[in-house]
PDB file of C-alpha atoms in Angstrom:
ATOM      1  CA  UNK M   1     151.944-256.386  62.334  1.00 52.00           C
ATOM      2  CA  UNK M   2     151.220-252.685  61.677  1.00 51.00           C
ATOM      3  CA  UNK M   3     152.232-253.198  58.262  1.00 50.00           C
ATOM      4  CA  UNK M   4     149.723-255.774  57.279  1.00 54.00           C
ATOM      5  CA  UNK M   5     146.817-253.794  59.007  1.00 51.00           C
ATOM      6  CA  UNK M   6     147.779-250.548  57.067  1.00 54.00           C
ATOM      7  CA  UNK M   7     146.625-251.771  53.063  1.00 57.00           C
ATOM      8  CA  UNK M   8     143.050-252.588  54.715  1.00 58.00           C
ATOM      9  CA  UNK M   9     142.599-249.760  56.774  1.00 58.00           C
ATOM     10  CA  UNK M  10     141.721-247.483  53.397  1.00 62.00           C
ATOM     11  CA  UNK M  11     139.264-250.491  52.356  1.00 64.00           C
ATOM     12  CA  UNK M  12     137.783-250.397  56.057  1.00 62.00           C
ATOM     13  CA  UNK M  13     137.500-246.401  55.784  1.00 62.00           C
ATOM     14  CA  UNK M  14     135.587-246.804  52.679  1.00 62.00           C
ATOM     15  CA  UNK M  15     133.110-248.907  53.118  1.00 65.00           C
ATOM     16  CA  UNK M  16     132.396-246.866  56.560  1.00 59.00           C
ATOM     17  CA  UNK M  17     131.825-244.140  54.487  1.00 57.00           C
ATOM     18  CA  UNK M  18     129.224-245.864  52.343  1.00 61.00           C
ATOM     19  CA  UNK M  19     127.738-247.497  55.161  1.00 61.00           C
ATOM     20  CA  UNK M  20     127.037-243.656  56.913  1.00 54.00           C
ATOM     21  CA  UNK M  21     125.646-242.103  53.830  1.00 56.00           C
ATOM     22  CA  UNK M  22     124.268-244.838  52.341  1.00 54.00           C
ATOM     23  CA  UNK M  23     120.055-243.738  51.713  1.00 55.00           C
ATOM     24  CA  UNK M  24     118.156-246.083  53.988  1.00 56.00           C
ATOM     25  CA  UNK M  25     114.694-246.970  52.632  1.00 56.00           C
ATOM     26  CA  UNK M  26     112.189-249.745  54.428  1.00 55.00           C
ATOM     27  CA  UNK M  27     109.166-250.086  53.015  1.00 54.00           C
ATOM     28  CA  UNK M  28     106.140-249.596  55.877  1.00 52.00           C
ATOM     29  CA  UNK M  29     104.606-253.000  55.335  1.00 49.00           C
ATOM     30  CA  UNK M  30     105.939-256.215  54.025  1.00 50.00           C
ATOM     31  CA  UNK M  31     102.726-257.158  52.602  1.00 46.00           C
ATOM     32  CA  UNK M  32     101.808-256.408  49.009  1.00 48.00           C
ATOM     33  CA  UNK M  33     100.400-252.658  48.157  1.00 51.00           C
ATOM     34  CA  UNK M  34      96.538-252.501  47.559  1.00 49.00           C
ATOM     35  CA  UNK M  35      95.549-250.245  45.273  1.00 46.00           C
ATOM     36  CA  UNK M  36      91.778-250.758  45.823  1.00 43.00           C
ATOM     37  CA  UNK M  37      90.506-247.020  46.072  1.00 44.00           C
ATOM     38  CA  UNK M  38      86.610-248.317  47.212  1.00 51.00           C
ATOM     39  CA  UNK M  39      86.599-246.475  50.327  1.00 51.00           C
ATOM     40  CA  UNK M  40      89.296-243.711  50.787  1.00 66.00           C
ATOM     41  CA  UNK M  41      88.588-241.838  47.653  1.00 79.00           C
ATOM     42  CA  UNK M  42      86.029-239.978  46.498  1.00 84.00           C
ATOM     43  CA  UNK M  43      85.065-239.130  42.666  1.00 88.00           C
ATOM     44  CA  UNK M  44      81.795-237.311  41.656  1.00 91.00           C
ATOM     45  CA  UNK M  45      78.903-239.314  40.473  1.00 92.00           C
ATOM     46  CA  UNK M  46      75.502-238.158  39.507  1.00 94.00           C
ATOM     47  CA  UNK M  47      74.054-239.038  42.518  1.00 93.00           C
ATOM     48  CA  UNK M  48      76.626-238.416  44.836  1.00 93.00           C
ATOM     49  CA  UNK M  49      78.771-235.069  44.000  1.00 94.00           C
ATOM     50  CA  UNK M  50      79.582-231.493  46.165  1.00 94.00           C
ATOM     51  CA  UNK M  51      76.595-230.015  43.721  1.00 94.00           C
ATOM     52  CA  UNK M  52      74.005-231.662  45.084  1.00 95.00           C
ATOM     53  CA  UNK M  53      72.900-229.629  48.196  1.00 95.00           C
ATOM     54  CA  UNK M  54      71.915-231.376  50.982  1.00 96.00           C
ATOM     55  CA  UNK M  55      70.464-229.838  54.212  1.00 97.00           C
ATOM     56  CA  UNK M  56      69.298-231.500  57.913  1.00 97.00           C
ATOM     57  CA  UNK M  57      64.951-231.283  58.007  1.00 97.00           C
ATOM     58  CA  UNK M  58      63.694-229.560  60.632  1.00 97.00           C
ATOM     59  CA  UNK M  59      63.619-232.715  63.248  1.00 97.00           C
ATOM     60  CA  UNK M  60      66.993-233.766  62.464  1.00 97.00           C
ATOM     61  CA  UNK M  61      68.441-230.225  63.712  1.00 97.00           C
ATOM     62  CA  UNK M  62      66.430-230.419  66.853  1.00 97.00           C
ATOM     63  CA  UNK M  63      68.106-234.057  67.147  1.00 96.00           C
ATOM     64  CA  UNK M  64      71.077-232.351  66.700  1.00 97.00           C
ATOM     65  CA  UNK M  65      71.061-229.615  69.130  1.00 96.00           C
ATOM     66  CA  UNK M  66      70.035-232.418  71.657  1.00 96.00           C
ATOM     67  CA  UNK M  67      72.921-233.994  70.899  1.00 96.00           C
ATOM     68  CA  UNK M  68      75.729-231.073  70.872  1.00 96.00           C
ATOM     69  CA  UNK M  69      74.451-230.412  74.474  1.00 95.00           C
ATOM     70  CA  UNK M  70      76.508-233.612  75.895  1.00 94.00           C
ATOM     71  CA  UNK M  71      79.754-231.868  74.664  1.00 94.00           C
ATOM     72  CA  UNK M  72      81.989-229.080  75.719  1.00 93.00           C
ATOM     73  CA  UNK M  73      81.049-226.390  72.985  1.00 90.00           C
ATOM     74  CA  UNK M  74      84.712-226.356  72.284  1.00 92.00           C
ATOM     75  CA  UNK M  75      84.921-230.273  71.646  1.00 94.00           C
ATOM     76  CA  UNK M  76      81.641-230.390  69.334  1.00 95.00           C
ATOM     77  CA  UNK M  77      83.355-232.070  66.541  1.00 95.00           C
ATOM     78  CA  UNK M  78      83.586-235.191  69.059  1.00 95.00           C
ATOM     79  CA  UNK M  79      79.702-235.226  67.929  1.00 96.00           C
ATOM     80  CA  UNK M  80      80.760-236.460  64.036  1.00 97.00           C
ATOM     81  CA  UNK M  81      79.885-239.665  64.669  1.00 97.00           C
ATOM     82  CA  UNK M  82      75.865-239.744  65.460  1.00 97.00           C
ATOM     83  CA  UNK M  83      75.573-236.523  63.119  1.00 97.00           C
ATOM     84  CA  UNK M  84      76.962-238.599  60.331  1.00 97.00           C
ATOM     85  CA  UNK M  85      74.618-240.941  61.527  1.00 97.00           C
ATOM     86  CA  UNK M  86      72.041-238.873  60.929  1.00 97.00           C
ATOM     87  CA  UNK M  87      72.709-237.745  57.692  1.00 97.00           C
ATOM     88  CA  UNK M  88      72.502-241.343  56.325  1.00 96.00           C
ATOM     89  CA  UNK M  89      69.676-242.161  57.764  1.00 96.00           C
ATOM     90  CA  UNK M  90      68.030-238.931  56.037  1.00 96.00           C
ATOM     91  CA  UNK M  91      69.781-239.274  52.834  1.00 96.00           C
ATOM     92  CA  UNK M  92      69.864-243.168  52.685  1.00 94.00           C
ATOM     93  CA  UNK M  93      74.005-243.093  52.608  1.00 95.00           C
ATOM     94  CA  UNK M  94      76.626-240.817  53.306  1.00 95.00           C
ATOM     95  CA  UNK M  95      77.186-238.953  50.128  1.00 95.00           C
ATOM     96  CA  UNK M  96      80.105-236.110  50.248  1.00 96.00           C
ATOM     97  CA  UNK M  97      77.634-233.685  50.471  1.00 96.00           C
ATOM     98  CA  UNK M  98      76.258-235.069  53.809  1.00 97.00           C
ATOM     99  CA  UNK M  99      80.355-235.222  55.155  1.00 96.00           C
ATOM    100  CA  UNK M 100      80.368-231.485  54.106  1.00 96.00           C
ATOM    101  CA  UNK M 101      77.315-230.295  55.763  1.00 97.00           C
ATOM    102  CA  UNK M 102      78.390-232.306  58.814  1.00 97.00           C
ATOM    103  CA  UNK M 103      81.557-230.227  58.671  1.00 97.00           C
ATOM    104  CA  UNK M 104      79.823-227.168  58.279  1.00 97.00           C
ATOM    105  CA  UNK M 105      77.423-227.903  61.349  1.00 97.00           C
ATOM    106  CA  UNK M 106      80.597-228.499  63.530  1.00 97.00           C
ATOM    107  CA  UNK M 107      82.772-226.193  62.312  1.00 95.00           C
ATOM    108  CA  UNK M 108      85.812-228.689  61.766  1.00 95.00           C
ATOM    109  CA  UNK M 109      87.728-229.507  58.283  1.00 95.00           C
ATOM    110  CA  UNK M 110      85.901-231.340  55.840  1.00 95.00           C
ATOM    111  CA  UNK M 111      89.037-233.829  55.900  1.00 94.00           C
ATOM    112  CA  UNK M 112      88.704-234.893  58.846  1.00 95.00           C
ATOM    113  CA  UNK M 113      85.002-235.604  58.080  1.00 96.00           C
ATOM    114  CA  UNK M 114      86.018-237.590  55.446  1.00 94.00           C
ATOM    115  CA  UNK M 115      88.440-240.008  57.698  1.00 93.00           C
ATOM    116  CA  UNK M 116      85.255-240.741  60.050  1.00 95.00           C
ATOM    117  CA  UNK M 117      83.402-241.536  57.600  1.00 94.00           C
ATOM    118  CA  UNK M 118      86.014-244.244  55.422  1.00 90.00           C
ATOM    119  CA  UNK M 119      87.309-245.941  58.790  1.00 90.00           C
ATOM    120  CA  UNK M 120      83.874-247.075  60.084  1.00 89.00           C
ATOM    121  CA  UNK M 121      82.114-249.471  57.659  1.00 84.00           C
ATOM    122  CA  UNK M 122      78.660-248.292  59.214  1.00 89.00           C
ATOM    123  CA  UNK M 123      78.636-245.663  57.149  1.00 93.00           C
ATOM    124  CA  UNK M 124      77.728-246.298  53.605  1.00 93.00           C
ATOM    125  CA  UNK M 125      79.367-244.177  50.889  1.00 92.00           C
ATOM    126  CA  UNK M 126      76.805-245.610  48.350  1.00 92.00           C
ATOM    127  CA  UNK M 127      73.222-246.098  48.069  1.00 93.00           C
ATOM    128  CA  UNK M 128      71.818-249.832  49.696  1.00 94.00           C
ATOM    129  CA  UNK M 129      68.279-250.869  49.419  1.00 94.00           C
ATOM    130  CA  UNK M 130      65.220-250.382  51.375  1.00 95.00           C
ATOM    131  CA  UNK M 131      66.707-253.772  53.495  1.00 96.00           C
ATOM    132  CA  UNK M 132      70.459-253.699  53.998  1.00 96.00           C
ATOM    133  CA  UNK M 133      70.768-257.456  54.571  1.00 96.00           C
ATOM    134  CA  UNK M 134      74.392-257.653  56.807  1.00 95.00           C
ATOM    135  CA  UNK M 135      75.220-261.471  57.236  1.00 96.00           C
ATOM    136  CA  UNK M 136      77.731-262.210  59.470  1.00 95.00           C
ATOM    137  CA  UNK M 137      80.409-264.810  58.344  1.00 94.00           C
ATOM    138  CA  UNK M 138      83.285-264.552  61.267  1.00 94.00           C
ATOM    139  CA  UNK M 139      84.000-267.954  63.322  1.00 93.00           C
ATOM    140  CA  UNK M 140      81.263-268.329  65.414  1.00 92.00           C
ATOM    141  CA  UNK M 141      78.645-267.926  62.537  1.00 94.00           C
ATOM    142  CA  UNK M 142      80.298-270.219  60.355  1.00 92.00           C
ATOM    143  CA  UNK M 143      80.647-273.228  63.506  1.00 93.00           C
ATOM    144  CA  UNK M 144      76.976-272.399  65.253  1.00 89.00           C
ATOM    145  CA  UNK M 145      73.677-273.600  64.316  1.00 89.00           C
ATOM    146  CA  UNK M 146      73.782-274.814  59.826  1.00 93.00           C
ATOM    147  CA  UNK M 147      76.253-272.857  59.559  1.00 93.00           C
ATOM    148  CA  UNK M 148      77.005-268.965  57.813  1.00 94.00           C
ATOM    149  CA  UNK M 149      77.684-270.406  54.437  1.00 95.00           C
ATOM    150  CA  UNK M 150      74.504-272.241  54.033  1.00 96.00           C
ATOM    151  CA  UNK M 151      72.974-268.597  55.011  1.00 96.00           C
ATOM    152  CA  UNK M 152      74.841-266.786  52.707  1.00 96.00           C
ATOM    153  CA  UNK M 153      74.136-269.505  49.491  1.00 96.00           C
ATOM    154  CA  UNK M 154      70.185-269.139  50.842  1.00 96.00           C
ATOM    155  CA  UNK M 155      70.436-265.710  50.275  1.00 97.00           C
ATOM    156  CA  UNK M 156      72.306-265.906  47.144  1.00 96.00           C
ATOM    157  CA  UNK M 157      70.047-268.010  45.584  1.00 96.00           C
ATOM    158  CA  UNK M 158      66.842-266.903  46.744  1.00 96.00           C
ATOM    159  CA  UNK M 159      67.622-262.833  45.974  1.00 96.00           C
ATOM    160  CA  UNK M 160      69.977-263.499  42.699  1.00 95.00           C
ATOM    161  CA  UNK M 161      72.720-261.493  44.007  1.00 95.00           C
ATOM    162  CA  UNK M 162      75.933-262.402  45.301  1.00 94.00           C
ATOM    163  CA  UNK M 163      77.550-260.546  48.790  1.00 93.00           C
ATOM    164  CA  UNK M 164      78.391-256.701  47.803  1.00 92.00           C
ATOM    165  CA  UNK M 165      75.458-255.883  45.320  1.00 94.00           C
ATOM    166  CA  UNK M 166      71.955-254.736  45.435  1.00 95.00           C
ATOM    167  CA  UNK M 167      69.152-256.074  43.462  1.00 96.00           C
ATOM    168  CA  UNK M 168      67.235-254.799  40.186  1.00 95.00           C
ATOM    169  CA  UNK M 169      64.297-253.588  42.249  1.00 94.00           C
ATOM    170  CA  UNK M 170      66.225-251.957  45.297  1.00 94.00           C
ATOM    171  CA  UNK M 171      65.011-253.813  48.084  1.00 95.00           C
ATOM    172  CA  UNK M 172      68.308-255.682  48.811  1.00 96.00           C
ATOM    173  CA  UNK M 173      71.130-255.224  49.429  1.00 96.00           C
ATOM    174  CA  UNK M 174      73.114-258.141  50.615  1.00 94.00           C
ATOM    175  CA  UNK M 175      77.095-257.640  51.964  1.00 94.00           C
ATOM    176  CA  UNK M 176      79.298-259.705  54.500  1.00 94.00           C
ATOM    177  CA  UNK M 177      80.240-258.525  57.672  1.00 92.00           C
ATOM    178  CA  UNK M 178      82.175-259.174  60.180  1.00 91.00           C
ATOM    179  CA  UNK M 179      81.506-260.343  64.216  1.00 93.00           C
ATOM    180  CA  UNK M 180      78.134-258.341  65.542  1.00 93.00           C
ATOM    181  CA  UNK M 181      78.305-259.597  68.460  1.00 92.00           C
ATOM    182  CA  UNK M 182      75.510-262.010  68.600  1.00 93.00           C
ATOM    183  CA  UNK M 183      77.725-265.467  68.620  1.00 93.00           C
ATOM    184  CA  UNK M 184      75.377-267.236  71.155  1.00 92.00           C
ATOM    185  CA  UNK M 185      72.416-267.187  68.824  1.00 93.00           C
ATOM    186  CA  UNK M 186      74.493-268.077  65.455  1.00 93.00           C
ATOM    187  CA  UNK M 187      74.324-267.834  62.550  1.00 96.00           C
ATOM    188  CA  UNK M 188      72.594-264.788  62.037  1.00 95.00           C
ATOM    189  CA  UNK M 189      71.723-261.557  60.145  1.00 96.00           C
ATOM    190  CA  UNK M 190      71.501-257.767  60.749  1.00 96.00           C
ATOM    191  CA  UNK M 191      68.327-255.728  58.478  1.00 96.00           C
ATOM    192  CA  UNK M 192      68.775-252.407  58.955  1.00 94.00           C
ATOM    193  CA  UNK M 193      68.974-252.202  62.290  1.00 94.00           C
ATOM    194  CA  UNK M 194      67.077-255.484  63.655  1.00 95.00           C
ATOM    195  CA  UNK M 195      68.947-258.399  64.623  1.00 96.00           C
ATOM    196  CA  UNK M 196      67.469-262.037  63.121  1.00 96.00           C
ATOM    197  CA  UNK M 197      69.264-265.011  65.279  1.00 96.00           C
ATOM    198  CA  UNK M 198      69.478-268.832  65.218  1.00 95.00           C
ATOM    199  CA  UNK M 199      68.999-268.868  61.557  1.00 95.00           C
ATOM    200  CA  UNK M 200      68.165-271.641  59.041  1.00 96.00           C
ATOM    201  CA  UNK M 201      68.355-271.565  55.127  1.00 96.00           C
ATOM    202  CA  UNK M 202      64.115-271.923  55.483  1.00 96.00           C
ATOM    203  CA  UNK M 203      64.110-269.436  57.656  1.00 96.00           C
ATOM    204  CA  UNK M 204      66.133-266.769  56.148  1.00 97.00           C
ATOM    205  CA  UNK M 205      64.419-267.173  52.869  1.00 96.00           C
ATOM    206  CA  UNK M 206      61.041-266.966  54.914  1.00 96.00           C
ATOM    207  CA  UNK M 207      61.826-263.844  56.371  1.00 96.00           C
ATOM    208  CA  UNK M 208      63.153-262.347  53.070  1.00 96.00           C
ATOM    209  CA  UNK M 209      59.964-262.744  51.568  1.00 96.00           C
ATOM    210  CA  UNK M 210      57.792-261.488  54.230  1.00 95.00           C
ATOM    211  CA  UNK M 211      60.132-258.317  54.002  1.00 95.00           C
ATOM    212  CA  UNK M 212      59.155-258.017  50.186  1.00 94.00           C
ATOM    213  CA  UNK M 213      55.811-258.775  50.393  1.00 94.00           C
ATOM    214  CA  UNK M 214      55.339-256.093  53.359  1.00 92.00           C
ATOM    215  CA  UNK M 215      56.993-253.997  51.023  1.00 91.00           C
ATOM    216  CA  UNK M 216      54.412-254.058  47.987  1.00 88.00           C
ATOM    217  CA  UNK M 217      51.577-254.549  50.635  1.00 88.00           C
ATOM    218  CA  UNK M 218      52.422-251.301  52.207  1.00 82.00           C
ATOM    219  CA  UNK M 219      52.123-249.368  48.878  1.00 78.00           C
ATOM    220  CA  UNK M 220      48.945-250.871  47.903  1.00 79.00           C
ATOM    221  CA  UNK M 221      47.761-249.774  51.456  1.00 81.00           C
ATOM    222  CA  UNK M 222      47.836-253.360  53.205  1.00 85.00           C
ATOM    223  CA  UNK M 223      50.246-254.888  55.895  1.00 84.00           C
ATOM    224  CA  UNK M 224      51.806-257.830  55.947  1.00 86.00           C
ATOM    225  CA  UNK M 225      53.180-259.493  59.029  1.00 90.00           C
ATOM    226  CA  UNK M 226      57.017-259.834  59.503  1.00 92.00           C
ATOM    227  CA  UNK M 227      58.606-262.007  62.078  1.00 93.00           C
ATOM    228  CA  UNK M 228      60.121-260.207  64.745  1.00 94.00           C
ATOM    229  CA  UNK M 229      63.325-259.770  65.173  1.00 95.00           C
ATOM    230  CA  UNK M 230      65.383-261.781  67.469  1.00 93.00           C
ATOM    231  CA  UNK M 231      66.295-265.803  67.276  1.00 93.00           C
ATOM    232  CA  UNK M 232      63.854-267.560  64.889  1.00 93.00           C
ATOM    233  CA  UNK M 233      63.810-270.628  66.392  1.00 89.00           C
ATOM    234  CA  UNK M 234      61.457-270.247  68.884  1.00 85.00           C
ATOM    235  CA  UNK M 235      64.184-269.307  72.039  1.00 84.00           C
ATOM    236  CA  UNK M 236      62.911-265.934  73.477  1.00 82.00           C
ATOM    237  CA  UNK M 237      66.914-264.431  74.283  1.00 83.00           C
ATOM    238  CA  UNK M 238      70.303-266.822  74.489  1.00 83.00           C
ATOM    239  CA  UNK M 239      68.551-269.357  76.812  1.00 79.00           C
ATOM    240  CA  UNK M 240      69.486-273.396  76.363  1.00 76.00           C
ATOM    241  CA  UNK M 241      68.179-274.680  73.420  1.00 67.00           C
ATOM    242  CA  UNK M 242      66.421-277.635  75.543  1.00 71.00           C
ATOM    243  CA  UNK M 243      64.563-275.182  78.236  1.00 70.00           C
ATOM    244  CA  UNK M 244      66.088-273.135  80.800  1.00 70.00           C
ATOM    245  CA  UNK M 245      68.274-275.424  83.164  1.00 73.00           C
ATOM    246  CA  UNK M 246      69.192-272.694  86.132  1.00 71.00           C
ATOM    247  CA  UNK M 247      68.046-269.677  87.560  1.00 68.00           C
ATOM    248  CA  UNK M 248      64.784-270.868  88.632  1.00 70.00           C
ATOM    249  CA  UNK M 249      64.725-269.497  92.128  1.00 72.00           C
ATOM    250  CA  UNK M 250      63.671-265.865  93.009  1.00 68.00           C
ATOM    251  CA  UNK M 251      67.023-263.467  92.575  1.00 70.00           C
ATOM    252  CA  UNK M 252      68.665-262.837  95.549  1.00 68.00           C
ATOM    253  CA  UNK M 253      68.449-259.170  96.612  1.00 73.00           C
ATOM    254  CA  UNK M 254      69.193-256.709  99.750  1.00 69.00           C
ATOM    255  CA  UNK M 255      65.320-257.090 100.657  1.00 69.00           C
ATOM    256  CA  UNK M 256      65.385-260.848 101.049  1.00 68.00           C
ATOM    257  CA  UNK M 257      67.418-262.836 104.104  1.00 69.00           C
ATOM    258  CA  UNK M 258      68.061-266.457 104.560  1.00 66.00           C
ATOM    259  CA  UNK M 259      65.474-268.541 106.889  1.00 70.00           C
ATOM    260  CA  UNK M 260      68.212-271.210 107.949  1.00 72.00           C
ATOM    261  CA  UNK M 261      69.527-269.184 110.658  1.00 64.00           C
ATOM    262  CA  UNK M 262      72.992-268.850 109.245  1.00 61.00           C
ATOM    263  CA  UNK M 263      72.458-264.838 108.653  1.00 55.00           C
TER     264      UNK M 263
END
């Protein structure tokens, strides 16, 4: 028996041997490699390059030292967030040389900077247009009300762009986003920073217009009315569509007690 297990145990040895020194490589995804570099690299443009200087106005850095007063003096860099904020708002995007005065302010590598301000899609590392039309197209929009597609092919057709570009004139620009957190008034858009609910193709390309108009009315001096934001159909928050079914007695409170006897 020992005999016929000898011959193999040199085979057996072998292949051990490979096994133990054998390079182990595993990729660390299965899916297919991306080589998009649209948002985690950065190369110099004319408008948006280390030489242009840019430097927070005067209300901006009293915003700012309001705002480094709810941290620890040695966890200030936790304030990158609403400082980046500011920048774009001042600048109209985040442009490198807003991440570097950021960095600067707070005394923390540029790098890290720069990760802050690829991971969150709030900030934008290009120019957008006076109305940064946001148009939500996750599950909810797509199901409620006409529908997100029939919003997005309104405002296709109606500004002459498609999702991802801005128009000749710099009003618009017109991306897809995803959930915003308004599902119970779907579909619906974010401008700038004003939510416009329960939307309709007529609608959208109502309100689009009013924004342009306003636009040219305010540089020849005039104003032009815009519809509030909020749902455009005539519901005042989230309430049922056919009139408010509960919640019509007084709210209960500490103040009030019951007049059946039972407290």
């Amino acid at each position: 028996m020992a005999l016929k297990l000898l011959p193999s145990a040199p085979r057996a040895g072998r292949q051990l041997v490979s096994q133990l020194f054998k390079q182990q490589c595993r990729p660390f995804s299965a899916a297919p490699q991306m080589r998009s570099d649209a948002l985690a690299v950065h190369r110099n443009k004319p408008h948006n390059n280390p030489a242009i200087e840019f430097k927070f106005n005067a209300q901006n850095l009293a915003l700012i030292d309001e705002i480094l007063k709810r941290y620890p003096p040695q966890y200030k860099k936790a304030a990158v967030m609403p400082l980046l904020d500011l920048g774009q708002r001042q600048h109209g995007f985040t442009s490198i040389s807003v991440m570097n005065e950021v960095a600067r302010i707070l005394e923390m590598p540029p790098m890290r900077v720069y990760e802050v301000a690829t991971f969150y899609s709030m900030y934008n590392r290009e120019p957008v247009g006076k109305y940064f039309v946001q148009v939500c197209t996750t599950t909810p929009c797509q199901l409620g009300g006409c529908g997100s597609d029939k919003i997005v092919k309104a405002i296709s057709d109606h500004l002459g762009i498609t999702p991802g570009h801005t128009t000749d004139d710099n009003l618009f620009t017109f991306i897809e986003v995803e959930c915003l957190g308004a599902c119970v008034n779907a579909p619906m858009i974010q401008i700038n920073d004003d939510y416009y609910e329960d939307l309709t193709p007529e609608s959208v390309v109502s309100l689009l217009t009013a924004l342009k108009e306003s636009a040219t009315a305010a540089e020849a001096g005039k104003t032009v009315k815009v519809p509030a934001p909020g749902p455009l159909s005539g519901r005042k928050s989230c309430e049922n569509s056919a009139g408010l079914t509960n919640l019509h007695n007084p709210t209960w409170s500490p103040e009030m007690v019951r007049t059946d006897g039972e407290i």
